[in-house]
Amino acid sequence: MPTPTKSFEVIEILVRHEVEFIVVGMTAGVLQGAPAVTFDLDILYSLSPVNVDRLLDALVELEAIFRGDERRLKPNRSHLESRGHKLLMTKFGIVDVLGSLGDYDFRDLEGDAPALALGPMSVRVLSLERLIEAKEKAGRDKDMAVLPLLRATLARKRQSPKD
Amino acid sequence: MTVNSKARHGVSLRYALCYIADGMSRSESSAERELEQLNAEAFDAAGVDLTQIDWMLALSPLERLSALYETAASLARLMSHANTD
């Protein structure tokens, strides 16, 4: 039974640990106005050594383990230094920690991830344009399914920009 | 009431019922037209409900995150009830 991820609490811990990250995936879409539901939080993080250390500390606080692993394996520095997707379960729910998004990493995308005010925090969120592009490139059924919604949200935002 | 007057009454009653029914169907079709017009404005060509987008765009990012969590939490509760049936 999936339980919704407490994304705000997860982001709060990442921000407190000064992790450099971008919110990607459908939570990025929702934060920019897409009326969608998602049960997880996806973040793309910087692979710099200092950031990997910060992320590791944050994941310890989040009590992160790899999902579906019977050993309840905890992510370590080597895992985080890789570009692959780390599919984690935390005390606040499902968090996917990505070293890369398609062919891109944090440095490639940070310019397309404007900071949004999230209560007292300022959080980088992948722009709708880039999110749509990423979903188009991924091309899986689940990505294609949300494209009409993301495109319509982008069009609507352009008509009445607010954020 | 005579037979004729009963007949006349019957005719006028039938007429009245037909008139009401006709009026209702005209009112229903006008409601349908109104709904069609509202729906045409609400959805884009891909079938996306633009009114939901407008609702979300009127919120702050923090409020959107809260709406996401509440919706997902509500769905999770529904799913847990569905599993016990």
PDB file of C-alpha atoms in Angstrom:
ATOM      1  CA  MET A   1       0.000   0.000   0.000  1.00  0.00           C
ATOM      2  CA  PRO A   2       1.696   3.221  -1.099  1.00  0.00           C
ATOM      3  CA  THR A   3       1.621   6.033   1.399  1.00  0.00           C
ATOM      4  CA  PRO A   4       2.060   9.564   0.119  1.00  0.00           C
ATOM      5  CA  THR A   5       5.514  10.962   0.581  1.00  0.00           C
ATOM      6  CA  LYS A   6       5.829  13.919   2.917  1.00  0.00           C
ATOM      7  CA  SER A   7       7.776  15.863   0.339  1.00  0.00           C
ATOM      8  CA  PHE A   8       7.907  19.062   2.373  1.00  0.00           C
ATOM      9  CA  GLU A   9       9.577  17.280   5.295  1.00  0.00           C
ATOM     10  CA  VAL A  10      12.080  15.569   2.983  1.00  0.00           C
ATOM     11  CA  ILE A  11      12.936  18.848   1.259  1.00  0.00           C
ATOM     12  CA  GLU A  12      13.299  20.564   4.636  1.00  0.00           C
ATOM     13  CA  ILE A  13      15.978  18.063   5.662  1.00  0.00           C
ATOM     14  CA  LEU A  14      17.790  18.334   2.315  1.00  0.00           C
ATOM     15  CA  VAL A  15      17.792  22.130   2.602  1.00  0.00           C
ATOM     16  CA  ARG A  16      18.987  22.031   6.213  1.00  0.00           C
ATOM     17  CA  HIS A  17      21.913  19.878   5.120  1.00  0.00           C
ATOM     18  CA  GLU A  18      22.604  22.374   2.292  1.00  0.00           C
ATOM     19  CA  VAL A  19      22.264  19.695  -0.372  1.00  0.00           C
ATOM     20  CA  GLU A  20      22.384  21.062  -3.918  1.00  0.00           C
ATOM     21  CA  PHE A  21      19.422  19.479  -5.659  1.00  0.00           C
ATOM     22  CA  ILE A  22      16.629  20.065  -8.146  1.00  0.00           C
ATOM     23  CA  VAL A  23      13.113  18.742  -7.689  1.00  0.00           C
ATOM     24  CA  VAL A  24      12.302  16.805 -10.871  1.00  0.00           C
ATOM     25  CA  GLY A  25       9.541  14.355 -11.831  1.00  0.00           C
ATOM     26  CA  MET A  26       5.848  14.994 -11.348  1.00  0.00           C
ATOM     27  CA  THR A  27       6.331  16.815  -8.048  1.00  0.00           C
ATOM     28  CA  ALA A  28       8.120  19.466 -10.111  1.00  0.00           C
ATOM     29  CA  GLY A  29       5.054  19.562 -12.345  1.00  0.00           C
ATOM     30  CA  VAL A  30       2.697  19.888  -9.387  1.00  0.00           C
ATOM     31  CA  LEU A  31       4.788  22.668  -7.827  1.00  0.00           C
ATOM     32  CA  GLN A  32       4.340  24.592 -11.065  1.00  0.00           C
ATOM     33  CA  GLY A  33       0.610  24.040 -11.258  1.00  0.00           C
ATOM     34  CA  ALA A  34       0.000  20.658 -12.905  1.00  0.00           C
ATOM     35  CA  PRO A  35      -3.063  19.051 -11.273  1.00  0.00           C
ATOM     36  CA  ALA A  36      -1.523  15.595 -10.910  1.00  0.00           C
ATOM     37  CA  VAL A  37      -1.029  13.111  -8.117  1.00  0.00           C
ATOM     38  CA  THR A  38       2.245  11.378  -7.419  1.00  0.00           C
ATOM     39  CA  PHE A  39       3.298   9.260  -4.480  1.00  0.00           C
ATOM     40  CA  ASP A  40       7.024   9.923  -4.613  1.00  0.00           C
ATOM     41  CA  LEU A  41       9.598  12.687  -4.689  1.00  0.00           C
ATOM     42  CA  ASP A  42      12.365  12.692  -7.313  1.00  0.00           C
ATOM     43  CA  ILE A  43      15.451  14.820  -6.873  1.00  0.00           C
ATOM     44  CA  LEU A  44      18.489  15.327  -9.097  1.00  0.00           C
ATOM     45  CA  TYR A  45      21.568  16.179  -7.056  1.00  0.00           C
ATOM     46  CA  SER A  46      25.011  17.572  -7.728  1.00  0.00           C
ATOM     47  CA  LEU A  47      27.689  14.886  -7.919  1.00  0.00           C
ATOM     48  CA  SER A  48      30.369  17.146  -6.406  1.00  0.00           C
ATOM     49  CA  PRO A  49      32.196  15.401  -3.511  1.00  0.00           C
ATOM     50  CA  VAL A  50      31.071  17.954  -0.933  1.00  0.00           C
ATOM     51  CA  ASN A  51      27.461  17.618  -2.031  1.00  0.00           C
ATOM     52  CA  VAL A  52      27.617  13.833  -1.945  1.00  0.00           C
ATOM     53  CA  ASP A  53      28.749  14.110   1.688  1.00  0.00           C
ATOM     54  CA  ARG A  54      25.884  16.473   2.501  1.00  0.00           C
ATOM     55  CA  LEU A  55      23.363  14.229   0.778  1.00  0.00           C
ATOM     56  CA  LEU A  56      24.691  11.213   2.629  1.00  0.00           C
ATOM     57  CA  ASP A  57      24.174  13.006   5.964  1.00  0.00           C
ATOM     58  CA  ALA A  58      20.653  14.007   4.945  1.00  0.00           C
ATOM     59  CA  LEU A  59      19.840  10.431   3.919  1.00  0.00           C
ATOM     60  CA  VAL A  60      21.039   9.165   7.291  1.00  0.00           C
ATOM     61  CA  GLU A  61      18.625  11.575   8.989  1.00  0.00           C
ATOM     62  CA  LEU A  62      15.898  10.426   6.616  1.00  0.00           C
ATOM     63  CA  GLU A  63      16.674   6.791   7.545  1.00  0.00           C
ATOM     64  CA  ALA A  64      16.920   5.967   3.846  1.00  0.00           C
ATOM     65  CA  ILE A  65      17.212   2.399   2.604  1.00  0.00           C
ATOM     66  CA  PHE A  66      16.959   0.922  -0.871  1.00  0.00           C
ATOM     67  CA  ARG A  67      13.379   0.007  -1.682  1.00  0.00           C
ATOM     68  CA  GLY A  68      12.617  -3.654  -2.159  1.00  0.00           C
ATOM     69  CA  ASP A  69      15.945  -4.776  -0.751  1.00  0.00           C
ATOM     70  CA  GLU A  70      15.480  -7.455   1.901  1.00  0.00           C
ATOM     71  CA  ARG A  71      18.817  -6.541   3.511  1.00  0.00           C
ATOM     72  CA  ARG A  72      17.509  -3.002   4.082  1.00  0.00           C
ATOM     73  CA  LEU A  73      20.685  -1.740   2.440  1.00  0.00           C
ATOM     74  CA  LYS A  74      21.547   1.870   3.208  1.00  0.00           C
ATOM     75  CA  PRO A  75      22.920   4.097   0.441  1.00  0.00           C
ATOM     76  CA  ASN A  76      26.641   4.778   0.830  1.00  0.00           C
ATOM     77  CA  ARG A  77      29.069   7.247  -0.705  1.00  0.00           C
ATOM     78  CA  SER A  78      29.889   4.945  -3.639  1.00  0.00           C
ATOM     79  CA  HIS A  79      26.223   4.618  -4.507  1.00  0.00           C
ATOM     80  CA  LEU A  80      25.790   8.383  -4.401  1.00  0.00           C
ATOM     81  CA  GLU A  81      28.880   9.032  -6.523  1.00  0.00           C
ATOM     82  CA  SER A  82      27.292   7.088  -9.378  1.00  0.00           C
ATOM     83  CA  ARG A  83      24.992   8.705 -11.936  1.00  0.00           C
ATOM     84  CA  GLY A  84      22.371   6.014 -11.523  1.00  0.00           C
ATOM     85  CA  HIS A  85      18.957   6.234  -9.887  1.00  0.00           C
ATOM     86  CA  LYS A  86      18.830   5.388  -6.212  1.00  0.00           C
ATOM     87  CA  LEU A  87      15.305   4.224  -5.418  1.00  0.00           C
ATOM     88  CA  LEU A  88      14.930   4.795  -1.697  1.00  0.00           C
ATOM     89  CA  MET A  89      12.401   4.455   1.078  1.00  0.00           C
ATOM     90  CA  THR A  90      12.738   7.003   3.872  1.00  0.00           C
ATOM     91  CA  LYS A  91      10.916   7.697   7.114  1.00  0.00           C
ATOM     92  CA  PHE A  92       8.893  10.263   5.134  1.00  0.00           C
ATOM     93  CA  GLY A  93       8.123   8.005   2.179  1.00  0.00           C
ATOM     94  CA  ILE A  94       9.456   7.242  -1.275  1.00  0.00           C
ATOM     95  CA  VAL A  95      12.353   9.354  -2.522  1.00  0.00           C
ATOM     96  CA  ASP A  96      14.194   8.710  -5.782  1.00  0.00           C
ATOM     97  CA  VAL A  97      17.661  10.227  -5.703  1.00  0.00           C
ATOM     98  CA  LEU A  98      19.057  10.717  -9.205  1.00  0.00           C
ATOM     99  CA  GLY A  99      22.645  11.354 -10.199  1.00  0.00           C
ATOM    100  CA  SER A 100      21.495  12.070 -13.736  1.00  0.00           C
ATOM    101  CA  LEU A 101      18.327  12.616 -15.696  1.00  0.00           C
ATOM    102  CA  GLY A 102      18.663  11.054 -19.115  1.00  0.00           C
ATOM    103  CA  ASP A 103      21.898  12.431 -20.538  1.00  0.00           C
ATOM    104  CA  TYR A 104      21.950  15.387 -18.160  1.00  0.00           C
ATOM    105  CA  ASP A 105      23.302  15.944 -14.677  1.00  0.00           C
ATOM    106  CA  PHE A 106      22.719  18.671 -12.094  1.00  0.00           C
ATOM    107  CA  ARG A 107      25.184  21.106 -13.691  1.00  0.00           C
ATOM    108  CA  ASP A 108      23.484  20.754 -17.085  1.00  0.00           C
ATOM    109  CA  LEU A 109      20.043  21.490 -15.685  1.00  0.00           C
ATOM    110  CA  GLU A 110      20.545  23.966 -12.844  1.00  0.00           C
ATOM    111  CA  GLY A 111      20.141  26.851 -15.294  1.00  0.00           C
ATOM    112  CA  ASP A 112      16.703  25.492 -16.194  1.00  0.00           C
ATOM    113  CA  ALA A 113      15.603  25.054 -12.620  1.00  0.00           C
ATOM    114  CA  PRO A 114      14.387  28.351 -11.191  1.00  0.00           C
ATOM    115  CA  ALA A 115      14.114  28.662  -7.423  1.00  0.00           C
ATOM    116  CA  LEU A 116      10.569  28.580  -6.097  1.00  0.00           C
ATOM    117  CA  ALA A 117       9.561  29.827  -2.671  1.00  0.00           C
ATOM    118  CA  LEU A 118       8.319  26.913  -0.641  1.00  0.00           C
ATOM    119  CA  GLY A 119       7.237  28.475   2.612  1.00  0.00           C
ATOM    120  CA  PRO A 120      10.443  29.759   4.208  1.00  0.00           C
ATOM    121  CA  MET A 121      12.612  27.762   1.801  1.00  0.00           C
ATOM    122  CA  SER A 122      13.852  28.430  -1.690  1.00  0.00           C
ATOM    123  CA  VAL A 123      13.961  25.276  -3.772  1.00  0.00           C
ATOM    124  CA  ARG A 124      15.159  24.656  -7.311  1.00  0.00           C
ATOM    125  CA  VAL A 125      12.480  23.032  -9.454  1.00  0.00           C
ATOM    126  CA  LEU A 126      12.995  21.777 -12.998  1.00  0.00           C
ATOM    127  CA  SER A 127      11.142  24.089 -15.382  1.00  0.00           C
ATOM    128  CA  LEU A 128       8.031  22.759 -17.074  1.00  0.00           C
ATOM    129  CA  GLU A 129       9.735  23.146 -20.459  1.00  0.00           C
ATOM    130  CA  ARG A 130      12.622  20.907 -19.402  1.00  0.00           C
ATOM    131  CA  LEU A 131      10.337  18.492 -17.588  1.00  0.00           C
ATOM    132  CA  ILE A 132       8.290  18.065 -20.762  1.00  0.00           C
ATOM    133  CA  GLU A 133      11.473  17.574 -22.780  1.00  0.00           C
ATOM    134  CA  ALA A 134      12.716  14.941 -20.307  1.00  0.00           C
ATOM    135  CA  LYS A 135       9.411  13.085 -20.473  1.00  0.00           C
ATOM    136  CA  GLU A 136       9.397  13.238 -24.274  1.00  0.00           C
ATOM    137  CA  LYS A 137      12.924  11.801 -24.384  1.00  0.00           C
ATOM    138  CA  ALA A 138      12.136   9.076 -21.853  1.00  0.00           C
ATOM    139  CA  GLY A 139       9.221   8.099 -24.089  1.00  0.00           C
ATOM    140  CA  ARG A 140       7.829   5.444 -21.767  1.00  0.00           C
ATOM    141  CA  ASP A 141       4.059   4.980 -21.574  1.00  0.00           C
ATOM    142  CA  LYS A 142       3.942   6.511 -18.098  1.00  0.00           C
ATOM    143  CA  ASP A 143       5.850   9.566 -19.329  1.00  0.00           C
ATOM    144  CA  MET A 144       3.758   9.977 -22.464  1.00  0.00           C
ATOM    145  CA  ALA A 145       0.567   9.724 -20.410  1.00  0.00           C
ATOM    146  CA  VAL A 146       1.284  12.922 -18.484  1.00  0.00           C
ATOM    147  CA  LEU A 147       2.507  14.985 -21.433  1.00  0.00           C
ATOM    148  CA  PRO A 148      -0.897  16.476 -22.408  1.00  0.00           C
ATOM    149  CA  LEU A 149      -1.374  17.661 -18.826  1.00  0.00           C
ATOM    150  CA  LEU A 150       2.115  19.180 -18.565  1.00  0.00           C
ATOM    151  CA  ARG A 151       1.810  20.867 -21.971  1.00  0.00           C
ATOM    152  CA  ALA A 152      -1.588  22.325 -21.089  1.00  0.00           C
ATOM    153  CA  THR A 153      -0.227  23.586 -17.764  1.00  0.00           C
ATOM    154  CA  LEU A 154       2.698  25.246 -19.522  1.00  0.00           C
ATOM    155  CA  ALA A 155       0.369  26.876 -22.064  1.00  0.00           C
ATOM    156  CA  ARG A 156      -1.935  28.100 -19.304  1.00  0.00           C
ATOM    157  CA  LYS A 157       0.988  29.485 -17.292  1.00  0.00           C
ATOM    158  CA  ARG A 158       2.212  31.404 -20.302  1.00  0.00           C
ATOM    159  CA  GLN A 159      -1.244  32.981 -20.643  1.00  0.00           C
ATOM    160  CA  SER A 160      -1.283  34.133 -17.011  1.00  0.00           C
ATOM    161  CA  PRO A 161       2.190  33.981 -15.482  1.00  0.00           C
ATOM    162  CA  LYS A 162       2.084  34.116 -11.685  1.00  0.00           C
ATOM    163  CA  ASP A 163       5.122  32.342 -10.212  1.00  0.00           C
TER     164      ASP A 163
ATOM    165  CA  MET B   1     -69.106  17.489 -14.949  1.00  0.00           C
ATOM    166  CA  THR B   2     -70.735  16.310 -18.248  1.00  0.00           C
ATOM    167  CA  VAL B   3     -69.171  13.779 -20.606  1.00  0.00           C
ATOM    168  CA  ASN B   4     -68.280  16.599 -22.990  1.00  0.00           C
ATOM    169  CA  SER B   5     -66.827  18.723 -20.321  1.00  0.00           C
ATOM    170  CA  LYS B   6     -64.907  15.672 -19.036  1.00  0.00           C
ATOM    171  CA  ALA B   7     -63.624  15.113 -22.562  1.00  0.00           C
ATOM    172  CA  ARG B   8     -62.710  18.736 -22.936  1.00  0.00           C
ATOM    173  CA  HIS B   9     -61.012  18.582 -19.535  1.00  0.00           C
ATOM    174  CA  GLY B  10     -59.138  15.454 -20.640  1.00  0.00           C
ATOM    175  CA  VAL B  11     -58.004  17.120 -23.836  1.00  0.00           C
ATOM    176  CA  SER B  12     -56.842  20.224 -22.065  1.00  0.00           C
ATOM    177  CA  LEU B  13     -55.055  18.113 -19.448  1.00  0.00           C
ATOM    178  CA  ARG B  14     -53.297  16.126 -22.168  1.00  0.00           C
ATOM    179  CA  TYR B  15     -52.444  19.391 -23.903  1.00  0.00           C
ATOM    180  CA  ALA B  16     -51.116  20.818 -20.674  1.00  0.00           C
ATOM    181  CA  LEU B  17     -49.021  17.697 -20.036  1.00  0.00           C
ATOM    182  CA  CYS B  18     -47.654  17.776 -23.576  1.00  0.00           C
ATOM    183  CA  TYR B  19     -46.893  21.469 -23.190  1.00  0.00           C
ATOM    184  CA  ILE B  20     -45.047  20.846 -19.910  1.00  0.00           C
ATOM    185  CA  ALA B  21     -43.164  17.886 -21.391  1.00  0.00           C
ATOM    186  CA  ASP B  22     -42.265  19.953 -24.447  1.00  0.00           C
ATOM    187  CA  GLY B  23     -41.149  22.786 -22.198  1.00  0.00           C
ATOM    188  CA  MET B  24     -39.048  20.400 -20.128  1.00  0.00           C
ATOM    189  CA  SER B  25     -37.381  18.885 -23.158  1.00  0.00           C
ATOM    190  CA  ARG B  26     -36.688  22.368 -24.535  1.00  0.00           C
ATOM    191  CA  SER B  27     -35.260  23.360 -21.143  1.00  0.00           C
ATOM    192  CA  GLU B  28     -33.214  20.129 -20.982  1.00  0.00           C
ATOM    193  CA  SER B  29     -31.783  20.648 -24.441  1.00  0.00           C
ATOM    194  CA  SER B  30     -30.940  24.226 -23.565  1.00  0.00           C
ATOM    195  CA  ALA B  31     -29.188  22.950 -20.409  1.00  0.00           C
ATOM    196  CA  GLU B  32     -27.343  20.403 -22.528  1.00  0.00           C
ATOM    197  CA  ARG B  33     -26.232  23.118 -24.904  1.00  0.00           C
ATOM    198  CA  GLU B  34     -25.076  25.196 -21.971  1.00  0.00           C
ATOM    199  CA  LEU B  35     -23.149  22.244 -20.528  1.00  0.00           C
ATOM    200  CA  GLU B  36     -21.584  21.509 -23.904  1.00  0.00           C
ATOM    201  CA  GLN B  37     -20.458  25.103 -24.148  1.00  0.00           C
ATOM    202  CA  LEU B  38     -19.045  25.056 -20.609  1.00  0.00           C
ATOM    203  CA  ASN B  39     -17.238  21.780 -21.279  1.00  0.00           C
ATOM    204  CA  ALA B  40     -15.855  23.031 -24.575  1.00  0.00           C
ATOM    205  CA  GLU B  41     -14.227  25.873 -22.676  1.00  0.00           C
ATOM    206  CA  ALA B  42     -13.083  23.611 -19.829  1.00  0.00           C
ATOM    207  CA  PHE B  43     -11.150  21.046 -21.852  1.00  0.00           C
ATOM    208  CA  ASP B  44      -8.366  21.435 -24.382  1.00  0.00           C
ATOM    209  CA  ALA B  45      -8.043  19.354 -27.551  1.00  0.00           C
ATOM    210  CA  ALA B  46      -6.192  16.596 -25.670  1.00  0.00           C
ATOM    211  CA  GLY B  47      -9.004  16.315 -23.128  1.00  0.00           C
ATOM    212  CA  VAL B  48      -7.096  18.018 -20.313  1.00  0.00           C
ATOM    213  CA  ASP B  49      -9.339  19.766 -17.781  1.00  0.00           C
ATOM    214  CA  LEU B  50      -8.114  23.371 -17.841  1.00  0.00           C
ATOM    215  CA  THR B  51     -10.257  24.341 -14.860  1.00  0.00           C
ATOM    216  CA  GLN B  52      -8.099  22.099 -12.650  1.00  0.00           C
ATOM    217  CA  ILE B  53      -4.981  23.788 -13.986  1.00  0.00           C
ATOM    218  CA  ASP B  54      -6.468  27.221 -13.281  1.00  0.00           C
ATOM    219  CA  TRP B  55      -7.296  26.090  -9.758  1.00  0.00           C
ATOM    220  CA  MET B  56      -3.725  24.897  -9.195  1.00  0.00           C
ATOM    221  CA  LEU B  57      -2.194  28.005 -10.761  1.00  0.00           C
ATOM    222  CA  ALA B  58      -4.156  30.168  -8.326  1.00  0.00           C
ATOM    223  CA  LEU B  59      -2.303  28.487  -5.433  1.00  0.00           C
ATOM    224  CA  SER B  60       1.228  29.139  -4.170  1.00  0.00           C
ATOM    225  CA  PRO B  61       3.839  26.371  -4.669  1.00  0.00           C
ATOM    226  CA  LEU B  62       3.542  25.476  -0.979  1.00  0.00           C
ATOM    227  CA  GLU B  63      -0.247  25.254  -1.253  1.00  0.00           C
ATOM    228  CA  ARG B  64       0.143  23.058  -4.347  1.00  0.00           C
ATOM    229  CA  LEU B  65       2.428  20.711  -2.437  1.00  0.00           C
ATOM    230  CA  SER B  66      -0.108  20.592   0.360  1.00  0.00           C
ATOM    231  CA  ALA B  67      -2.915  19.874  -2.129  1.00  0.00           C
ATOM    232  CA  LEU B  68      -0.820  17.075  -3.625  1.00  0.00           C
ATOM    233  CA  TYR B  69      -0.203  15.531  -0.218  1.00  0.00           C
ATOM    234  CA  GLU B  70      -3.829  15.799   0.889  1.00  0.00           C
ATOM    235  CA  THR B  71      -5.066  14.305  -2.389  1.00  0.00           C
ATOM    236  CA  ALA B  72      -2.558  11.466  -2.287  1.00  0.00           C
ATOM    237  CA  ALA B  73      -3.329  10.811   1.393  1.00  0.00           C
ATOM    238  CA  SER B  74      -7.031  10.729   0.613  1.00  0.00           C
ATOM    239  CA  LEU B  75      -6.456   8.309  -2.293  1.00  0.00           C
ATOM    240  CA  ALA B  76      -4.335   6.092  -0.038  1.00  0.00           C
ATOM    241  CA  ARG B  77      -7.176   5.986   2.495  1.00  0.00           C
ATOM    242  CA  LEU B  78      -9.640   5.050  -0.255  1.00  0.00           C
ATOM    243  CA  MET B  79      -7.299   2.343  -1.530  1.00  0.00           C
ATOM    244  CA  SER B  80      -6.942   0.862   1.944  1.00  0.00           C
ATOM    245  CA  HIS B  81     -10.731   0.664   2.235  1.00  0.00           C
ATOM    246  CA  ALA B  82     -10.984  -0.914  -1.223  1.00  0.00           C
ATOM    247  CA  ASN B  83      -8.484  -3.620  -0.218  1.00  0.00           C
ATOM    248  CA  THR B  84     -10.557  -4.713   2.780  1.00  0.00           C
ATOM    249  CA  ASP B  85     -13.656  -5.468   0.662  1.00  0.00           C
TER     250      ASP B  85
END
